[in-house]
Amino acid sequence: MPLSKVRQPMPEQCPNERRRNFSEVATGYPAETALIEANRCLQCKTAPCRTGCPVEVDIPAFIQLIRSEKYEQAAQKIKEKSSLPAVCGRVCPQEAQCESHCVLNKKGAAVAIGRLERFVADYERNQGTTKLPTIEAGNKKVAVVGAGPAGLTAAGDLALAGYKVVIFEALHKAGGVLVYGIPEFRLPKDIVAAEVEYVKKLGVEIITNVVIGKTLTVEDLFAQGFEAVFIGSGAGAPQFMNIPGENYNGVYSANEFLTRVNLMKGYDFPNQHTPVWLGKNVAIVGGGNVAMDAARTSMRLGAEHVWLVYRRSEEEMPARREEIEHAKEEGIELALLTNPLAVQGNDKGWVSGLECVKMQLGEADASGRRRPVEVAGSNFVLPADTVIIAIGNTPNPLIPQTTPGLVVTKKGTITVDDNGLTTREGVYAGGDIVTGAATVISAMGAGKRAAKAINEYLAEK
Ligand SMILES: Cc1cc2nc3c(=O)[nH]c(=O)nc-3n(C[C@H](O)[C@H](O)[C@H](O)COP(=O)(O)OP(=O)(O)OC[C@H]3O[C@@H](n4cnc5c(N)ncnc54)[C@H](O)[C@@H]3O)c2cc1C
Ligand code: SF4
């Protein structure tokens, strides 16, 4: 049979229904579709796809196992490198990573590696057959700060290496952005919970409601007998535009808005007693995944108009293409080449509009992207009653401020070497706290590298 140039489409809820519910948008490949897609793989000896994966999953090997209908073994193969396959299969930017290296790009579309990963991870979870590796437990203790993808991965790998690992998490639930940021319709919370359970089954203890830098310091952790510390505390502090009117009622940071909806279950009101206030006309400022999630969440909470205000054109939007397409299908209006100047408010202090100006693209700037320039006199007002700012996050300074010897960059990220070692002996860091806001898989890659380095450090100690 000739090789199909197109990949198998992902079954999805229809846009008209899903725009008002929080159920997962993409419903996943059935086995017969996964088999057809897996059979498109050429099983290249050089496996260029693998070079695009930050945790080096053996992609051809797991796809070959799907072709032999050995789905559980395929899931095990992925888990040799990644402890969060059901998460990565859903939210990794595969199009920019493994799939961008697939040789089939030259002949049509890359193998849908992410969809196949999701298929086997879901299959294994639904069968309830997750196998645990045998671990030889040692006595040395390692502390991990933060239960996001970086911390969970480092903890999982260290537990596999025989360490007693304790994760200290500030919030009441483990998962980091996977639970408080990414919405249910893209990443159901029971899937994150199942993957957190797997890490716990490896022997990792997770203590929630502990803020390192307040409840305990890194010094306290060493005093308690931990011989190394991995910091994976993310980049959870929101950035604002510093434009007039940002203090009116009805202005949220995307972080606050999404945390209220996700972690505090605002999406399940009135079943949960935690409503989230939202107007009818919502303007989201930004063009990344966070902006897209805030926009689509607003639509699901009942907004009539949702505008995504972005100062460049659609081509430059940092969000995943798939998410932009999904957002447009759900009725999100893209206000492109548009920059906010001021939030307007009424005499009661509530948002009444967002004053914007039109932009045009000029010469390329240092990032290689064309610089947006104001079109003089093109000011106009979007009649928004809610404004959500989603222009990026920075690291919370608490840990660097309370840990002597840690060097940070001007952006507040922790300085580390290639192995994640900070400027303080025995203290390692990785994920968004080092790179600034990035991706789940890059945080996991950093967690893995640091776990390896910690293992080597403690073996020599
Ligand atoms: C809305 C949103 C959507 C996104 N969508 C995608 C996507 O589709 N694909 C993708 O790849 N990436 C996406 N990202 C980015 C991705 O989620 C992050 O890059 C990734 O989660 C970083 O992992 P991390 O472990 O470094 O940090 P986090 O996930 O932020 O986890 C850090 C953890 O540390 C805890 N913590 C912080 N300070 C302390 C302290 N002092 N003491 C104890 N615990 C502490 C936090 O509570 C948190 O649980 C998105 C991000 C957001 C906000
Ligand atoms: S590059 Fe593409 S075709 Fe080749 S092994 Fe990887 S997934 Fe298969």
Short mmCIF file of C-alpha atoms and ligand atoms in Angstrom, two decimals:
data_model
loop_
_atom_site.label_atom_id
_atom_site.label_comp_id
_atom_site.label_asym_id
_atom_site.label_seq_id
_atom_site.Cartn_x
_atom_site.Cartn_y
_atom_site.Cartn_z
CA MET A 1 0.00 0.00 0.00
CA PRO A 2 1.45 3.45 -0.85
CA LEU A 3 2.41 5.60 2.12
CA SER A 4 -0.36 8.02 3.09
CA LYS A 5 0.83 11.63 3.00
CA VAL A 6 -1.73 12.70 5.55
CA ARG A 7 -1.91 11.81 9.21
CA GLN A 8 -4.98 10.35 10.86
CA PRO A 9 -7.20 13.17 12.14
CA MET A 10 -7.81 13.45 15.88
CA PRO A 11 -11.50 12.92 16.82
CA GLU A 12 -12.82 16.03 18.58
CA GLN A 13 -15.97 17.39 20.16
CA CYS A 14 -17.72 19.70 17.70
CA PRO A 15 -16.88 23.40 18.28
CA ASN A 16 -20.47 24.51 18.95
CA GLU A 17 -20.86 22.09 21.82
CA ARG A 18 -17.38 22.24 23.30
CA ARG A 19 -17.24 26.06 23.47
CA ARG A 20 -19.65 25.86 26.42
CA ASN A 21 -18.36 22.78 28.24
CA PHE A 22 -15.14 21.85 30.04
CA SER A 23 -14.90 18.28 28.73
CA GLU A 24 -11.80 17.38 26.81
CA VAL A 25 -11.78 18.81 23.27
CA ALA A 26 -9.78 16.03 21.60
CA THR A 27 -11.19 12.60 22.39
CA GLY A 28 -8.19 10.45 21.38
CA TYR A 29 -7.42 7.84 18.72
CA PRO A 30 -9.27 4.53 18.84
CA ALA A 31 -6.94 1.50 18.45
CA GLU A 32 -7.64 1.00 14.74
CA THR A 33 -6.72 4.63 13.97
CA ALA A 34 -3.55 4.38 16.09
CA LEU A 35 -2.55 1.29 14.12
CA ILE A 36 -3.00 3.04 10.77
CA GLU A 37 -0.98 6.04 11.98
CA ALA A 38 1.77 3.86 13.50
CA ASN A 39 2.11 2.04 10.20
CA ARG A 40 3.07 5.31 8.50
CA CYS A 41 6.34 5.32 10.48
CA LEU A 42 9.36 4.31 8.37
CA GLN A 43 11.31 3.05 11.43
CA CYS A 44 14.30 5.12 10.36
CA LYS A 45 17.56 3.69 11.76
CA THR A 46 18.89 7.17 12.54
CA ALA A 47 15.57 8.14 14.26
CA PRO A 48 15.79 11.90 13.64
CA CYS A 49 12.51 12.31 15.57
CA ARG A 50 14.36 11.25 18.73
CA THR A 51 16.84 14.09 18.49
CA GLY A 52 13.90 16.52 18.76
CA CYS A 53 12.71 15.05 22.08
CA PRO A 54 14.21 16.77 25.16
CA VAL A 55 13.92 13.52 27.18
CA GLU A 56 15.03 11.25 24.30
CA VAL A 57 12.05 8.89 24.19
CA ASP A 58 12.85 5.95 21.87
CA ILE A 59 10.14 6.96 19.41
CA PRO A 60 10.58 4.34 16.66
CA ALA A 61 10.68 1.57 19.31
CA PHE A 62 7.40 2.60 20.96
CA ILE A 63 5.74 3.03 17.55
CA GLN A 64 6.96 -0.44 16.52
CA LEU A 65 5.32 -1.88 19.66
CA ILE A 66 2.03 -0.22 18.67
CA ARG A 67 2.34 -1.82 15.22
CA SER A 68 2.61 -5.19 16.97
CA GLU A 69 -0.46 -4.21 19.04
CA LYS A 70 1.66 -4.37 22.22
CA TYR A 71 0.18 -1.18 23.62
CA GLU A 72 1.17 -1.69 27.25
CA GLN A 73 4.76 -2.43 26.29
CA ALA A 74 4.69 0.70 24.16
CA ALA A 75 3.67 2.72 27.22
CA GLN A 76 6.46 1.07 29.25
CA LYS A 77 8.96 1.98 26.54
CA ILE A 78 8.01 5.66 26.81
CA LYS A 79 8.14 5.49 30.61
CA GLU A 80 11.80 4.46 30.44
CA LYS A 81 12.39 8.15 29.70
CA SER A 82 9.24 10.06 30.65
CA SER A 83 7.06 9.64 33.72
CA LEU A 84 4.26 11.83 32.31
CA PRO A 85 3.32 10.37 28.88
CA ALA A 86 -0.42 11.09 29.06
CA VAL A 87 0.40 14.73 29.86
CA CYS A 88 3.06 15.09 27.15
CA GLY A 89 0.85 13.34 24.59
CA ARG A 90 -1.68 16.12 25.17
CA VAL A 91 0.23 19.35 25.70
CA CYS A 92 3.76 18.99 24.33
CA PRO A 93 4.47 21.21 21.33
CA GLN A 94 5.36 18.13 19.25
CA GLU A 95 5.08 20.09 16.01
CA ALA A 96 8.14 22.10 17.11
CA GLN A 97 9.96 19.14 18.69
CA CYS A 98 9.97 15.42 17.69
CA GLU A 99 7.52 15.80 14.80
CA SER A 100 9.46 18.68 13.25
CA HIS A 101 12.38 16.24 12.74
CA CYS A 102 10.28 13.41 11.23
CA VAL A 103 11.46 12.53 7.70
CA LEU A 104 7.85 12.31 6.54
CA ASN A 105 7.61 16.10 6.68
CA LYS A 106 9.37 16.04 3.30
CA LYS A 107 6.71 13.76 1.83
CA GLY A 108 3.61 15.20 3.49
CA ALA A 109 2.80 15.22 7.20
CA ALA A 110 4.99 13.92 10.05
CA VAL A 111 3.88 10.83 11.96
CA ALA A 112 1.46 12.00 14.70
CA ILE A 113 3.91 11.00 17.46
CA GLY A 114 2.12 12.95 20.21
CA ARG A 115 -1.26 11.41 19.40
CA LEU A 116 0.28 7.92 19.47
CA GLU A 117 1.94 8.68 22.80
CA ARG A 118 -1.39 9.79 24.22
CA PHE A 119 -3.08 6.66 22.85
CA VAL A 120 -0.74 4.20 24.60
CA ALA A 121 -0.63 6.18 27.86
CA ASP A 122 -4.44 6.26 27.98
CA TYR A 123 -4.66 2.59 27.05
CA GLU A 124 -2.34 1.58 29.87
CA ARG A 125 -4.15 3.78 32.41
CA ASN A 126 -7.59 2.52 31.37
CA GLN A 127 -6.42 -1.10 31.61
CA GLY A 128 -5.09 -0.37 35.09
CA THR A 129 -2.00 -2.45 34.31
CA THR A 130 0.70 0.10 35.10
CA LYS A 131 3.75 -1.92 36.16
CA LEU A 132 6.21 -0.68 38.76
CA PRO A 133 9.94 -1.18 38.32
CA THR A 134 11.93 -2.89 41.06
CA ILE A 135 13.86 -0.33 43.09
CA GLU A 136 16.80 -0.92 45.43
CA ALA A 137 16.17 1.60 48.20
CA GLY A 138 19.14 3.42 49.79
CA ASN A 139 19.30 5.70 52.85
CA LYS A 140 20.23 9.06 51.36
CA LYS A 141 17.54 11.73 51.32
CA VAL A 142 16.92 14.32 48.58
CA ALA A 143 14.45 17.20 48.83
CA VAL A 144 12.57 18.53 45.81
CA VAL A 145 10.89 21.94 45.86
CA GLY A 146 7.77 22.17 43.71
CA ALA A 147 5.56 19.39 42.31
CA GLY A 148 5.41 20.62 38.72
CA PRO A 149 6.78 18.68 35.72
CA ALA A 150 10.42 19.51 36.64
CA GLY A 151 10.07 18.48 40.29
CA LEU A 152 7.98 15.36 39.59
CA THR A 153 10.45 14.17 36.95
CA ALA A 154 13.53 14.78 39.09
CA ALA A 155 11.80 13.08 42.04
CA GLY A 156 10.73 10.07 39.94
CA ASP A 157 14.23 9.53 38.55
CA LEU A 158 15.86 9.95 41.98
CA ALA A 159 13.43 7.47 43.53
CA LEU A 160 14.29 4.99 40.75
CA ALA A 161 17.96 5.50 41.63
CA GLY A 162 17.21 4.45 45.23
CA TYR A 163 16.99 7.78 47.07
CA LYS A 164 14.37 8.67 49.64
CA VAL A 165 12.73 11.66 47.98
CA VAL A 166 10.39 14.20 49.53
CA ILE A 167 8.67 16.87 47.42
CA PHE A 168 7.64 20.08 49.20
CA GLU A 169 4.79 21.80 47.35
CA ALA A 170 3.38 25.25 48.18
CA LEU A 171 -0.16 24.59 46.93
CA HIS A 172 -2.65 22.03 48.23
CA LYS A 173 -2.32 19.86 45.11
CA ALA A 174 0.62 18.42 43.18
CA GLY A 175 1.05 19.06 39.45
CA GLY A 176 2.19 22.69 39.12
CA VAL A 177 0.90 24.42 36.01
CA LEU A 178 -0.63 21.12 34.93
CA VAL A 179 -3.24 21.53 37.67
CA TYR A 180 -3.50 25.28 38.23
CA GLY A 181 -2.83 26.61 34.71
CA ILE A 182 -3.74 24.30 31.85
CA PRO A 183 -7.54 23.93 31.73
CA GLU A 184 -9.54 20.73 32.07
CA PHE A 185 -10.63 20.79 28.40
CA ARG A 186 -6.99 20.43 27.30
CA LEU A 187 -5.67 18.33 30.16
CA PRO A 188 -8.19 16.57 32.42
CA LYS A 189 -7.13 16.76 36.04
CA ASP A 190 -7.71 13.05 36.71
CA ILE A 191 -4.95 12.33 34.19
CA VAL A 192 -2.50 14.57 36.04
CA ALA A 193 -3.61 12.95 39.32
CA ALA A 194 -2.94 9.47 37.89
CA GLU A 195 0.55 10.46 36.79
CA VAL A 196 1.26 12.06 40.19
CA GLU A 197 0.08 8.78 41.79
CA TYR A 198 2.61 6.88 39.65
CA VAL A 199 5.43 9.08 40.99
CA LYS A 200 4.16 8.43 44.53
CA LYS A 201 4.09 4.68 43.87
CA LEU A 202 7.80 4.93 43.04
CA GLY A 203 8.19 5.86 46.72
CA VAL A 204 8.20 9.66 46.49
CA GLU A 205 6.55 11.45 49.41
CA ILE A 206 4.71 14.67 48.54
CA ILE A 207 4.09 17.18 51.32
CA THR A 208 1.70 19.94 50.23
CA ASN A 209 1.03 23.39 51.74
CA VAL A 210 4.72 24.00 52.44
CA VAL A 211 6.19 27.19 50.99
CA ILE A 212 9.97 26.89 50.85
CA GLY A 213 11.36 30.28 51.79
CA LYS A 214 8.52 30.82 54.31
CA THR A 215 7.42 27.61 56.07
CA LEU A 216 10.92 26.14 55.76
CA THR A 217 14.10 27.37 54.08
CA VAL A 218 16.58 25.45 51.95
CA GLU A 219 18.92 25.68 54.97
CA ASP A 220 16.25 23.94 57.09
CA LEU A 221 16.08 21.12 54.54
CA PHE A 222 19.82 20.47 54.83
CA ALA A 223 19.47 20.65 58.63
CA GLN A 224 16.74 17.97 58.41
CA GLY A 225 19.24 15.59 56.78
CA PHE A 226 18.52 16.08 53.07
CA GLU A 227 21.85 15.79 51.28
CA ALA A 228 20.82 17.56 48.08
CA VAL A 229 17.98 19.86 47.06
CA PHE A 230 16.38 20.25 43.62
CA ILE A 231 14.46 23.50 43.07
CA GLY A 232 11.67 23.26 40.49
CA SER A 233 9.54 26.16 41.69
CA GLY A 234 8.49 27.40 38.24
CA ALA A 235 7.73 30.91 37.04
CA GLY A 236 4.40 31.69 38.62
CA ALA A 237 4.56 35.47 39.17
CA PRO A 238 2.40 37.30 36.59
CA GLN A 239 3.62 40.27 34.56
CA PHE A 240 1.46 43.32 33.94
CA MET A 241 1.55 45.95 31.21
CA ASN A 242 1.80 48.91 33.59
CA ILE A 243 -0.80 50.85 31.63
CA PRO A 244 -3.35 53.21 33.25
CA GLY A 245 -6.42 51.55 34.75
CA GLU A 246 -4.90 48.12 35.38
CA ASN A 247 -6.19 48.31 38.97
CA TYR A 248 -9.88 48.51 38.05
CA ASN A 249 -12.16 45.70 39.26
CA GLY A 250 -12.51 43.19 36.46
CA VAL A 251 -8.82 43.07 35.52
CA TYR A 252 -7.22 39.69 36.18
CA SER A 253 -3.80 38.24 35.56
CA ALA A 254 -4.25 35.06 33.50
CA ASN A 255 -2.61 33.18 36.38
CA GLU A 256 -5.15 34.32 38.94
CA PHE A 257 -8.07 33.73 36.57
CA LEU A 258 -6.95 30.23 35.54
CA THR A 259 -6.03 29.25 39.10
CA ARG A 260 -9.49 30.25 40.32
CA VAL A 261 -11.14 28.29 37.52
CA ASN A 262 -8.89 25.20 37.59
CA LEU A 263 -7.51 24.64 41.06
CA MET A 264 -10.45 26.17 42.92
CA LYS A 265 -12.87 24.47 40.52
CA GLY A 266 -14.61 27.66 39.42
CA TYR A 267 -15.54 25.77 36.25
CA ASP A 268 -17.82 23.49 38.27
CA PHE A 269 -20.00 26.15 39.91
CA PRO A 270 -22.64 25.66 41.43
CA ASN A 271 -21.52 22.09 42.27
CA GLN A 272 -18.47 23.72 43.87
CA HIS A 273 -18.93 26.83 46.03
CA THR A 274 -16.22 28.81 44.25
CA PRO A 275 -17.70 31.01 41.50
CA VAL A 276 -15.45 33.16 39.30
CA TRP A 277 -16.71 36.58 38.35
CA LEU A 278 -16.69 37.19 34.59
CA GLY A 279 -18.39 39.83 32.45
CA LYS A 280 -20.00 39.34 29.06
CA ASN A 281 -17.29 41.00 26.98
CA VAL A 282 -13.80 39.77 27.73
CA ALA A 283 -10.52 41.07 26.31
CA ILE A 284 -7.47 38.87 26.75
CA VAL A 285 -4.10 40.55 26.19
CA GLY A 286 -1.40 38.23 24.79
CA GLY A 287 -0.78 35.63 22.08
CA GLY A 288 0.70 32.58 23.81
CA ASN A 289 -0.75 29.33 25.16
CA VAL A 290 -1.71 31.08 28.40
CA ALA A 291 -3.72 33.73 26.52
CA MET A 292 -5.41 31.04 24.44
CA ASP A 293 -6.35 29.08 27.59
CA ALA A 294 -7.75 32.19 29.28
CA ALA A 295 -9.78 33.07 26.15
CA ARG A 296 -11.24 29.61 25.67
CA THR A 297 -11.98 29.33 29.41
CA SER A 298 -13.85 32.67 29.30
CA MET A 299 -15.96 31.41 26.41
CA ARG A 300 -16.81 28.26 28.37
CA LEU A 301 -17.83 30.33 31.42
CA GLY A 302 -20.47 32.04 29.27
CA ALA A 303 -18.85 35.18 27.82
CA GLU A 304 -20.64 36.57 24.76
CA HIS A 305 -17.62 38.15 23.12
CA VAL A 306 -14.02 37.15 23.68
CA TRP A 307 -11.29 39.16 21.96
CA LEU A 308 -7.68 38.13 21.90
CA VAL A 309 -5.68 41.35 21.71
CA TYR A 310 -2.23 40.76 20.21
CA ARG A 311 0.18 43.38 18.96
CA ARG A 312 1.72 41.34 16.14
CA SER A 313 0.04 39.21 13.44
CA GLU A 314 -1.26 35.64 13.77
CA GLU A 315 1.93 34.26 12.22
CA GLU A 316 4.03 35.55 15.14
CA MET A 317 1.72 34.22 17.86
CA PRO A 318 3.74 31.98 20.19
CA ALA A 319 0.74 29.72 20.98
CA ARG A 320 0.55 26.24 19.44
CA ARG A 321 -1.10 26.33 15.99
CA GLU A 322 -3.59 23.68 17.04
CA GLU A 323 -4.73 25.80 19.99
CA ILE A 324 -5.12 28.92 17.83
CA GLU A 325 -7.26 26.95 15.36
CA HIS A 326 -9.34 25.49 18.19
CA ALA A 327 -9.84 28.95 19.68
CA LYS A 328 -11.02 30.41 16.36
CA GLU A 329 -13.41 27.49 15.79
CA GLU A 330 -14.89 28.19 19.25
CA GLY A 331 -15.65 31.81 18.36
CA ILE A 332 -12.68 33.67 19.86
CA GLU A 333 -12.15 36.88 17.86
CA LEU A 334 -8.53 37.72 17.11
CA ALA A 335 -7.85 41.45 17.46
CA LEU A 336 -4.46 41.33 15.74
CA LEU A 337 -1.93 44.14 15.28
CA THR A 338 -3.62 45.78 18.23
CA ASN A 339 -1.96 47.12 21.37
CA PRO A 340 -3.76 48.13 24.60
CA LEU A 341 -3.06 51.66 25.86
CA ALA A 342 -5.35 51.97 28.90
CA VAL A 343 -8.09 50.15 30.77
CA GLN A 344 -11.14 52.37 31.07
CA GLY A 345 -13.41 52.22 34.11
CA ASN A 346 -16.80 53.46 35.30
CA ASP A 347 -17.48 55.62 38.38
CA LYS A 348 -17.87 52.48 40.54
CA GLY A 349 -14.33 51.37 39.70
CA TRP A 350 -15.24 48.53 37.30
CA VAL A 351 -13.76 47.99 33.85
CA SER A 352 -15.83 49.56 31.07
CA GLY A 353 -13.51 49.27 28.07
CA LEU A 354 -10.01 48.70 26.74
CA GLU A 355 -8.50 51.54 24.77
CA CYS A 356 -6.27 50.16 22.01
CA VAL A 357 -4.25 51.39 19.06
CA LYS A 358 -3.68 49.62 15.74
CA MET A 359 -0.15 48.50 14.91
CA GLN A 360 1.79 47.70 11.75
CA LEU A 361 4.87 45.52 11.40
CA GLY A 362 8.15 47.33 10.87
CA GLU A 363 11.75 46.06 10.68
CA ALA A 364 12.80 42.83 12.45
CA ASP A 365 14.00 43.26 16.06
CA ALA A 366 16.66 41.31 18.01
CA SER A 367 14.28 38.31 18.28
CA GLY A 368 14.08 38.16 14.46
CA ARG A 369 10.38 39.03 14.59
CA ARG A 370 9.12 42.19 12.85
CA ARG A 371 8.69 44.96 15.38
CA PRO A 372 5.14 46.28 15.79
CA VAL A 373 4.84 50.06 15.32
CA GLU A 374 1.81 52.20 16.28
CA VAL A 375 -0.43 53.56 13.52
CA ALA A 376 -0.87 57.18 14.59
CA GLY A 377 -4.46 58.23 15.29
CA SER A 378 -5.90 54.70 15.03
CA ASN A 379 -7.06 54.57 18.67
CA PHE A 380 -10.34 52.79 19.40
CA VAL A 381 -12.11 51.25 22.41
CA LEU A 382 -13.09 47.60 22.79
CA PRO A 383 -16.28 47.54 24.90
CA ALA A 384 -14.81 45.02 27.36
CA ASP A 385 -16.05 44.61 30.93
CA THR A 386 -13.32 42.11 31.87
CA VAL A 387 -9.63 42.31 30.93
CA ILE A 388 -7.27 39.37 31.41
CA ILE A 389 -3.54 40.05 31.10
CA ALA A 390 -1.57 37.09 29.69
CA ILE A 391 1.73 38.61 28.65
CA GLY A 392 4.05 36.26 30.52
CA ASN A 393 5.27 35.15 33.92
CA THR A 394 8.46 35.57 35.88
CA PRO A 395 9.96 33.48 38.69
CA ASN A 396 8.87 34.17 42.25
CA PRO A 397 11.95 35.63 44.05
CA LEU A 398 11.20 33.98 47.42
CA ILE A 399 13.66 31.07 47.22
CA PRO A 400 16.64 33.02 45.82
CA GLN A 401 16.02 35.71 48.47
CA THR A 402 16.08 33.21 51.32
CA THR A 403 18.89 30.92 50.13
CA PRO A 404 22.39 32.32 50.65
CA GLY A 405 24.82 31.66 47.80
CA LEU A 406 22.28 31.36 44.97
CA VAL A 407 23.13 33.58 42.00
CA VAL A 408 20.22 34.79 39.89
CA THR A 409 20.07 36.50 36.49
CA LYS A 410 18.62 39.97 35.84
CA LYS A 411 15.34 38.23 34.96
CA GLY A 412 15.26 36.55 38.37
CA THR A 413 15.96 33.06 37.01
CA ILE A 414 18.42 30.87 38.96
CA THR A 415 21.86 30.48 37.38
CA VAL A 416 22.88 26.83 36.82
CA ASP A 417 25.51 24.88 34.87
CA ASP A 418 24.64 22.32 32.14
CA ASN A 419 23.73 19.74 34.79
CA GLY A 420 21.43 22.02 36.74
CA LEU A 421 23.95 22.71 39.55
CA THR A 422 23.42 26.16 41.06
CA THR A 423 26.19 28.30 42.56
CA ARG A 424 25.53 26.58 45.90
CA GLU A 425 26.93 23.09 46.59
CA GLY A 426 24.28 20.39 46.71
CA VAL A 427 21.55 22.71 45.35
CA TYR A 428 20.26 22.04 41.84
CA ALA A 429 17.50 23.76 39.88
CA GLY A 430 15.59 23.27 36.64
CA GLY A 431 12.43 24.06 34.68
CA ASP A 432 10.82 27.49 34.43
CA ILE A 433 12.74 28.79 37.48
CA VAL A 434 15.89 28.51 35.35
CA THR A 435 14.63 29.14 31.80
CA GLY A 436 11.73 31.50 32.50
CA ALA A 437 8.29 30.39 31.22
CA ALA A 438 8.94 27.52 28.77
CA THR A 439 7.39 24.08 28.15
CA VAL A 440 6.41 20.97 30.09
CA ILE A 441 8.89 18.76 28.27
CA SER A 442 11.81 21.17 28.65
CA ALA A 443 11.07 21.30 32.41
CA MET A 444 11.02 17.49 32.47
CA GLY A 445 14.32 17.35 30.54
CA ALA A 446 15.89 19.67 33.13
CA GLY A 447 14.51 17.51 35.97
CA LYS A 448 16.10 14.43 34.38
CA ARG A 449 19.51 16.05 33.86
CA ALA A 450 19.57 17.34 37.44
CA ALA A 451 18.53 13.93 38.85
CA LYS A 452 21.45 12.33 37.02
CA ALA A 453 23.85 14.98 38.32
CA ILE A 454 22.54 14.66 41.90
CA ASN A 455 22.99 10.90 41.70
CA GLU A 456 26.61 11.33 40.58
CA TYR A 457 27.25 13.98 43.28
CA LEU A 458 25.83 11.84 46.10
CA ALA A 459 27.56 8.68 44.86
CA GLU A 460 30.91 10.46 45.33
CA LYS A 461 30.02 12.10 48.64
C1 LIG B 1 -1.88 28.49 31.26
C2 LIG B 1 -0.63 27.80 30.82
C3 LIG B 1 -0.69 26.98 29.71
C4 LIG B 1 0.46 26.32 29.27
N1 LIG B 1 0.36 25.47 28.20
C5 LIG B 1 1.43 24.72 27.85
C6 LIG B 1 1.34 23.76 26.80
O1 LIG B 1 0.31 23.59 26.16
N2 LIG B 1 2.43 23.01 26.52
C7 LIG B 1 3.59 23.14 27.22
O2 LIG B 1 4.54 22.38 26.96
N3 LIG B 1 3.72 24.06 28.20
C8 LIG B 1 2.67 24.85 28.53
N4 LIG B 1 2.79 25.78 29.54
C9 LIG B 1 4.10 25.94 30.22
C10 LIG B 1 4.39 24.78 31.16
O3 LIG B 1 3.25 24.41 31.87
C11 LIG B 1 5.55 25.14 32.08
O4 LIG B 1 6.67 25.42 31.29
C12 LIG B 1 5.88 23.97 33.04
O5 LIG B 1 4.78 23.64 33.83
C13 LIG B 1 7.08 24.33 33.91
O6 LIG B 1 7.27 23.32 34.84
P1 LIG B 1 7.99 23.59 36.23
O7 LIG B 1 7.98 22.27 36.95
O8 LIG B 1 9.27 24.27 36.00
O9 LIG B 1 7.06 24.65 36.98
P2 LIG B 1 5.53 24.65 37.45
O10 LIG B 1 4.66 23.79 36.60
O11 LIG B 1 5.18 26.08 37.58
O12 LIG B 1 5.59 23.98 38.89
C14 LIG B 1 6.22 24.64 39.96
C15 LIG B 1 5.62 24.17 41.26
O13 LIG B 1 6.39 24.71 42.32
C16 LIG B 1 5.52 25.18 43.33
N5 LIG B 1 6.24 26.22 44.09
C17 LIG B 1 6.56 27.48 43.67
N6 LIG B 1 7.22 28.12 44.64
C18 LIG B 1 7.33 27.25 45.67
C19 LIG B 1 7.89 27.35 46.97
N7 LIG B 1 8.49 28.47 47.39
N8 LIG B 1 7.82 26.27 47.79
C20 LIG B 1 7.21 25.13 47.38
N9 LIG B 1 6.64 25.00 46.17
C21 LIG B 1 6.71 26.03 45.33
C22 LIG B 1 4.32 25.72 42.57
O14 LIG B 1 3.17 25.79 43.38
C23 LIG B 1 4.19 24.68 41.47
O15 LIG B 1 3.38 23.60 41.85
C24 LIG B 1 1.68 26.50 29.97
C25 LIG B 1 1.75 27.35 31.07
C26 LIG B 1 0.61 28.00 31.50
C27 LIG B 1 0.70 28.93 32.69
S1 SF4 B 2 11.51 10.19 11.85
FE1 SF4 B 2 9.29 9.84 11.55
S2 SF4 B 2 9.23 8.08 10.18
FE2 SF4 B 2 11.31 8.11 10.99
S3 SF4 B 2 11.28 6.80 12.84
FE3 SF4 B 2 10.81 8.88 13.54
S4 SF4 B 2 8.56 8.98 13.51
FE4 SF4 B 2 9.14 7.21 12.23
#
